[in-house]
Amino acid sequence: MRIRVGVPQALMYYQYGPVLERFLTGLGAEVVLSGETSRQTLDCGSVLDEMCLPSKVCFGHVCYLQDKVDYLFLPRIISVSQGQYTCPKIIGMSDVLKHNAGKLPPLIDIHVNMRQKSWQLYQAIVSVGRLFGQGMAASLCAWVRAWQYRVRTQPQALTLDGRPRVAVVGHPYILYDRQVSLDVLGRLDKLGIQVLTPEMVRPGEVNKAAATLEKRLFWSGGHTMAGAALALMLGNQPLNGIIFVTCFACGPDAFVGEIIRQQAQRLDIPCMQLSLDEHTAEAGVVTRLEAFTDMIKRRRRL
């Protein structure tokens, strides 16, 4: 029987999940996903009093998997780019789980730290391969094949289709988790809005736009969000509005959100911030989205 490895569908999964799945499968593991976030997931994570909502969600996904797998795959992703860090709560999530989740299967929490040396990633890949009896060559080949899939499936930029264009900026683990975001993207589409997200902006354009800011952001998530927002606002195609989606109690997002608001104000682009947590009422979010879209449609007709 193959080793069953649980992968929580939370946090960095929304950026690297398909790659990690294919990598583990290529090593001979049977990957078990925790599934989409549900209300039960949120309730399970509510035991973490002073953590942000995405951290609580991750805790809930791990609780679902802990009795179903032989290993839990939760790499400690410290940095994905030189000179930058990921969120401190992402870095420390495996420690939070060890001290709060009770009896867990062994964690595969290899360190990924590309802040100074990019080759550290390959060391981590080889160390994971050894757990499944694979050598260096087989492990690296499995990773290359998995990464090539990510390159082939990168989202393409949208073209003009006549609808108002709104940039929705936020962490992928917020925007693409329909329970956490209350399906903001889907609701805007139903309201007749063409939605643009940071993933539709090329990394080179993100870095170029972020370089115009007065100070470099050393959080990789904040760097991507601020750079993508600015690139979309300064792009050749008109932008009718921007919505910044964040979760309550996120310190870095408070700073990034203010940068986006100031840039939008300077360029006379309507900007709204949605701050979410596990107590956010669906009706309140719907009302704000409807009011915002009505406003930009009226403004567009002037």
Short mmCIF file of C-alpha atoms in Angstrom, two decimals:
data_model
loop_
_atom_site.label_atom_id
_atom_site.label_comp_id
_atom_site.label_asym_id
_atom_site.label_seq_id
_atom_site.Cartn_x
_atom_site.Cartn_y
_atom_site.Cartn_z
CA MET A 1 0.00 0.00 0.00
CA ARG A 2 1.15 3.52 -0.80
CA ILE A 3 1.82 6.02 1.97
CA ARG A 4 -1.17 8.31 2.47
CA VAL A 5 -0.13 11.95 2.75
CA GLY A 6 -2.63 14.59 3.82
CA VAL A 7 -2.50 18.04 2.22
CA PRO A 8 -4.61 20.74 3.93
CA GLN A 9 -6.41 22.95 1.41
CA ALA A 10 -5.47 26.17 3.16
CA LEU A 11 -2.83 28.93 3.24
CA MET A 12 -0.13 28.32 0.60
CA TYR A 13 -2.16 25.51 -0.99
CA TYR A 14 -3.94 28.07 -3.15
CA GLN A 15 -0.62 29.06 -4.72
CA TYR A 16 1.25 25.78 -4.83
CA GLY A 17 -1.35 23.07 -4.17
CA PRO A 18 -1.48 21.46 -7.64
CA VAL A 19 2.33 21.44 -7.78
CA LEU A 20 2.63 19.80 -4.38
CA GLU A 21 0.00 17.19 -5.25
CA ARG A 22 1.79 16.19 -8.44
CA PHE A 23 5.15 16.21 -6.73
CA LEU A 24 4.00 13.87 -3.96
CA THR A 25 2.21 11.62 -6.43
CA GLY A 26 5.38 11.50 -8.52
CA LEU A 27 7.24 10.25 -5.45
CA GLY A 28 4.78 7.39 -5.07
CA ALA A 29 2.53 8.81 -2.34
CA GLU A 30 -1.26 8.72 -2.23
CA VAL A 31 -2.39 12.33 -1.72
CA VAL A 32 -5.45 12.94 0.46
CA LEU A 33 -6.96 16.43 0.29
CA SER A 34 -9.03 17.94 3.08
CA GLY A 35 -11.66 19.36 0.70
CA GLU A 36 -13.19 22.81 0.52
CA THR A 37 -13.59 24.85 3.68
CA SER A 38 -16.94 24.39 5.42
CA ARG A 39 -18.63 25.90 8.43
CA GLN A 40 -17.45 22.87 10.40
CA THR A 41 -13.86 23.67 9.39
CA LEU A 42 -14.22 27.18 10.78
CA ASP A 43 -15.79 25.94 14.01
CA CYS A 44 -12.95 23.47 14.54
CA GLY A 45 -10.36 26.23 14.12
CA SER A 46 -12.11 28.61 16.51
CA VAL A 47 -10.04 27.21 19.42
CA LEU A 48 -7.16 29.44 18.25
CA ASP A 49 -8.21 32.65 19.96
CA GLU A 50 -5.54 35.08 18.80
CA MET A 51 -4.92 33.82 15.27
CA CYS A 52 -6.19 35.25 12.00
CA LEU A 53 -9.03 33.55 10.12
CA PRO A 54 -6.82 31.79 7.50
CA SER A 55 -4.77 30.23 10.33
CA LYS A 56 -7.95 28.97 12.00
CA VAL A 57 -9.08 27.55 8.67
CA CYS A 58 -5.79 25.67 8.28
CA PHE A 59 -6.19 24.25 11.78
CA GLY A 60 -9.66 23.00 10.87
CA HIS A 61 -8.39 21.30 7.71
CA VAL A 62 -5.66 19.54 9.67
CA CYS A 63 -8.19 18.33 12.24
CA TYR A 64 -10.17 16.76 9.39
CA LEU A 65 -7.10 14.92 8.05
CA GLN A 66 -5.37 13.82 11.24
CA ASP A 67 -7.08 10.41 11.53
CA LYS A 68 -7.09 9.66 7.80
CA VAL A 69 -3.43 9.79 6.75
CA ASP A 70 0.04 8.49 7.58
CA TYR A 71 1.74 11.88 7.17
CA LEU A 72 0.69 15.51 7.02
CA PHE A 73 2.44 17.63 4.41
CA LEU A 74 2.82 21.18 5.71
CA PRO A 75 6.15 22.65 4.58
CA ARG A 76 7.50 25.57 6.56
CA ILE A 77 7.67 28.10 3.72
CA ILE A 78 9.85 30.88 5.11
CA SER A 79 10.65 32.69 1.88
CA VAL A 80 9.83 32.23 -1.80
CA SER A 81 11.95 35.11 -3.09
CA GLN A 82 15.27 36.67 -2.21
CA GLY A 83 14.98 39.51 0.28
CA GLN A 84 11.38 38.66 1.25
CA TYR A 85 9.50 36.62 3.86
CA THR A 86 6.10 34.97 3.94
CA CYS A 87 3.64 35.73 6.74
CA PRO A 88 4.98 34.88 10.25
CA LYS A 89 1.87 32.79 10.94
CA ILE A 90 2.52 30.72 7.82
CA ILE A 91 6.11 30.20 8.94
CA GLY A 92 5.04 29.07 12.40
CA MET A 93 1.90 27.11 11.49
CA SER A 94 3.46 23.68 12.04
CA ASP A 95 4.46 24.71 15.59
CA VAL A 96 0.93 25.96 16.26
CA LEU A 97 -0.45 22.59 15.16
CA LYS A 98 1.99 20.57 17.25
CA HIS A 99 0.97 22.41 20.41
CA ASN A 100 -2.78 22.69 19.85
CA ALA A 101 -4.07 19.89 17.61
CA GLY A 102 -3.56 16.95 19.95
CA LYS A 103 -2.18 13.72 18.51
CA LEU A 104 -1.10 14.26 14.93
CA PRO A 105 0.50 11.95 12.36
CA PRO A 106 4.13 12.86 11.58
CA LEU A 107 4.46 16.28 9.96
CA ILE A 108 6.52 16.75 6.81
CA ASP A 109 7.48 20.32 7.63
CA ILE A 110 10.67 20.72 5.62
CA HIS A 111 12.03 24.28 5.46
CA VAL A 112 11.79 26.25 2.22
CA ASN A 113 13.87 29.41 2.54
CA MET A 114 14.88 31.14 -0.68
CA ARG A 115 15.62 34.51 0.92
CA GLN A 116 19.36 34.07 0.50
CA LYS A 117 20.03 30.87 -1.44
CA SER A 118 17.68 29.53 -4.12
CA TRP A 119 19.36 26.10 -4.01
CA GLN A 120 17.83 25.54 -0.57
CA LEU A 121 14.60 24.62 -2.33
CA TYR A 122 16.33 21.68 -4.03
CA GLN A 123 17.70 20.49 -0.71
CA ALA A 124 14.14 20.41 0.61
CA ILE A 125 12.92 18.51 -2.46
CA VAL A 126 15.58 15.84 -2.04
CA SER A 127 14.86 15.48 1.69
CA VAL A 128 11.16 14.85 0.97
CA GLY A 129 12.06 12.29 -1.69
CA ARG A 130 14.14 10.34 0.82
CA LEU A 131 11.05 9.84 3.01
CA PHE A 132 9.50 7.89 0.13
CA GLY A 133 12.65 5.97 -0.75
CA GLN A 134 13.52 8.10 -3.76
CA GLY A 135 16.99 9.29 -4.69
CA MET A 136 18.12 12.75 -5.70
CA ALA A 137 17.52 12.33 -9.44
CA ALA A 138 14.02 10.86 -9.05
CA SER A 139 13.03 13.54 -6.54
CA LEU A 140 14.21 16.42 -8.73
CA CYS A 141 12.54 14.93 -11.80
CA ALA A 142 9.25 14.64 -9.91
CA TRP A 143 9.52 18.30 -8.92
CA VAL A 144 10.35 19.52 -12.43
CA ARG A 145 7.37 17.68 -13.90
CA ALA A 146 5.09 19.11 -11.21
CA TRP A 147 6.40 22.65 -11.69
CA GLN A 148 5.97 22.46 -15.46
CA TYR A 149 2.28 21.81 -14.87
CA ARG A 150 2.03 25.09 -12.91
CA VAL A 151 3.69 26.99 -15.73
CA ARG A 152 1.23 25.54 -18.28
CA THR A 153 -1.82 26.44 -16.17
CA GLN A 154 -1.01 30.07 -15.31
CA PRO A 155 -4.18 32.22 -15.63
CA GLN A 156 -4.30 34.48 -18.67
CA ALA A 157 -5.13 38.17 -18.55
CA LEU A 158 -8.70 39.02 -19.47
CA THR A 159 -9.59 41.12 -22.49
CA LEU A 160 -12.23 43.83 -22.57
CA ASP A 161 -15.77 42.44 -22.84
CA GLY A 162 -17.85 45.56 -22.22
CA ARG A 163 -18.50 44.99 -18.51
CA PRO A 164 -17.09 47.26 -15.80
CA ARG A 165 -13.63 46.03 -14.77
CA VAL A 166 -12.88 45.69 -11.05
CA ALA A 167 -9.61 44.47 -9.52
CA VAL A 168 -10.16 42.25 -6.50
CA VAL A 169 -6.92 42.13 -4.52
CA GLY A 170 -6.20 39.78 -1.64
CA HIS A 171 -4.26 36.69 -0.62
CA PRO A 172 -5.12 33.63 -2.74
CA TYR A 173 -6.11 31.72 0.41
CA ILE A 174 -8.77 34.36 1.01
CA LEU A 175 -10.02 35.09 -2.52
CA TYR A 176 -10.26 31.50 -3.73
CA ASP A 177 -11.68 29.99 -0.53
CA ARG A 178 -15.39 30.50 -1.08
CA GLN A 179 -16.26 29.99 2.59
CA VAL A 180 -13.71 32.53 3.82
CA SER A 181 -14.39 35.15 1.12
CA LEU A 182 -18.14 34.46 1.05
CA ASP A 183 -17.63 33.90 -2.70
CA VAL A 184 -16.82 37.53 -3.46
CA LEU A 185 -15.52 36.66 -6.94
CA GLY A 186 -18.63 34.71 -7.89
CA ARG A 187 -20.97 37.38 -6.54
CA LEU A 188 -19.26 40.13 -8.52
CA ASP A 189 -19.50 38.06 -11.69
CA LYS A 190 -23.24 37.66 -11.14
CA LEU A 191 -23.50 41.44 -10.65
CA GLY A 192 -22.14 41.98 -14.13
CA ILE A 193 -18.54 42.79 -13.20
CA GLN A 194 -15.42 41.63 -15.02
CA VAL A 195 -13.09 40.59 -12.20
CA LEU A 196 -9.31 40.87 -12.32
CA THR A 197 -7.08 39.28 -9.66
CA PRO A 198 -3.34 39.57 -8.90
CA GLU A 199 -2.68 36.20 -10.56
CA MET A 200 -3.63 37.77 -13.91
CA VAL A 201 -0.66 40.15 -13.72
CA ARG A 202 2.71 38.87 -14.91
CA PRO A 203 5.40 38.68 -12.19
CA GLY A 204 7.63 41.08 -14.11
CA GLU A 205 4.87 43.70 -14.19
CA VAL A 206 4.22 43.17 -10.48
CA ASN A 207 7.88 43.74 -9.60
CA LYS A 208 8.14 46.77 -11.88
CA ALA A 209 5.09 48.43 -10.33
CA ALA A 210 6.14 47.57 -6.76
CA ALA A 211 9.55 49.14 -7.42
CA THR A 212 7.87 52.55 -7.81
CA LEU A 213 6.73 52.52 -4.17
CA GLU A 214 8.70 54.60 -1.69
CA LYS A 215 9.71 51.56 0.35
CA ARG A 216 10.19 47.94 -0.60
CA LEU A 217 7.76 45.50 0.99
CA PHE A 218 9.55 42.52 2.53
CA TRP A 219 6.39 40.38 2.85
CA SER A 220 6.08 38.42 -0.38
CA GLY A 221 2.26 38.43 -0.22
CA GLY A 222 2.12 42.17 0.38
CA HIS A 223 4.64 42.81 -2.38
CA THR A 224 2.53 40.84 -4.87
CA MET A 225 -0.77 42.44 -3.85
CA ALA A 226 0.51 46.04 -3.87
CA GLY A 227 2.46 45.55 -7.11
CA ALA A 228 -0.42 43.84 -8.89
CA ALA A 229 -2.92 46.46 -7.72
CA LEU A 230 -0.71 49.29 -8.94
CA ALA A 231 0.01 47.54 -12.25
CA LEU A 232 -3.73 47.10 -12.87
CA MET A 233 -4.46 50.73 -11.94
CA LEU A 234 -1.73 52.00 -14.28
CA GLY A 235 -2.48 49.54 -17.09
CA ASN A 236 -3.50 50.41 -20.62
CA GLN A 237 -7.01 49.04 -20.15
CA PRO A 238 -9.37 51.12 -17.97
CA LEU A 239 -10.05 50.02 -14.40
CA ASN A 240 -13.39 51.04 -12.93
CA GLY A 241 -12.78 50.09 -9.32
CA ILE A 242 -10.68 48.11 -6.87
CA ILE A 243 -11.67 45.99 -3.87
CA PHE A 244 -9.11 44.97 -1.26
CA VAL A 245 -10.19 41.82 0.60
CA THR A 246 -8.47 41.11 3.90
CA CYS A 247 -9.07 39.27 7.15
CA PHE A 248 -9.42 40.95 10.50
CA ALA A 249 -6.27 41.09 12.65
CA CYS A 250 -3.79 40.86 9.76
CA GLY A 251 -1.09 43.42 10.54
CA PRO A 252 0.76 43.37 7.18
CA ASP A 253 -2.53 43.71 5.28
CA ALA A 254 -3.39 46.86 7.21
CA PHE A 255 -0.25 48.46 5.80
CA VAL A 256 -0.73 47.11 2.27
CA GLY A 257 -4.38 48.15 2.22
CA GLU A 258 -3.44 51.74 3.02
CA ILE A 259 -0.90 51.78 0.18
CA ILE A 260 -3.55 50.55 -2.27
CA ARG A 261 -6.10 53.07 -0.99
CA GLN A 262 -3.69 55.99 -1.39
CA GLN A 263 -2.70 54.95 -4.91
CA ALA A 264 -6.35 54.52 -5.93
CA GLN A 265 -7.22 57.93 -4.51
CA ARG A 266 -4.34 59.53 -6.42
CA LEU A 267 -5.58 57.98 -9.68
CA ASP A 268 -9.27 58.71 -8.93
CA ILE A 269 -10.28 55.05 -8.92
CA PRO A 270 -13.05 53.98 -6.50
CA CYS A 271 -11.64 51.73 -3.78
CA MET A 272 -13.36 49.60 -1.13
CA GLN A 273 -11.93 47.37 1.60
CA LEU A 274 -13.70 44.25 2.82
CA SER A 275 -12.47 42.98 6.18
CA LEU A 276 -13.67 39.46 6.95
CA ASP A 277 -13.65 37.07 9.90
CA GLU A 278 -15.63 34.02 10.98
CA HIS A 279 -18.44 36.27 12.30
CA THR A 280 -18.92 38.28 9.09
CA ALA A 281 -22.57 38.30 8.00
CA GLU A 282 -23.20 37.27 4.42
CA ALA A 283 -25.99 39.83 4.02
CA GLY A 284 -23.65 42.67 4.96
CA VAL A 285 -21.08 41.66 2.35
CA VAL A 286 -23.74 41.32 -0.35
CA THR A 287 -25.12 44.78 0.45
CA ARG A 288 -21.68 46.40 0.23
CA LEU A 289 -20.86 44.67 -3.06
CA GLU A 290 -24.18 45.71 -4.58
CA ALA A 291 -23.72 49.31 -3.47
CA PHE A 292 -20.17 49.44 -4.80
CA THR A 293 -21.06 47.96 -8.18
CA ASP A 294 -24.07 50.28 -8.54
CA MET A 295 -21.81 53.24 -7.83
CA ILE A 296 -19.17 52.34 -10.42
CA LYS A 297 -21.85 51.62 -13.05
CA ARG A 298 -23.40 55.06 -12.50
CA ARG A 299 -19.97 56.66 -12.54
CA ARG A 300 -19.16 54.85 -15.79
CA ARG A 301 -22.26 56.29 -17.48
CA LEU A 302 -21.32 59.90 -16.63
#
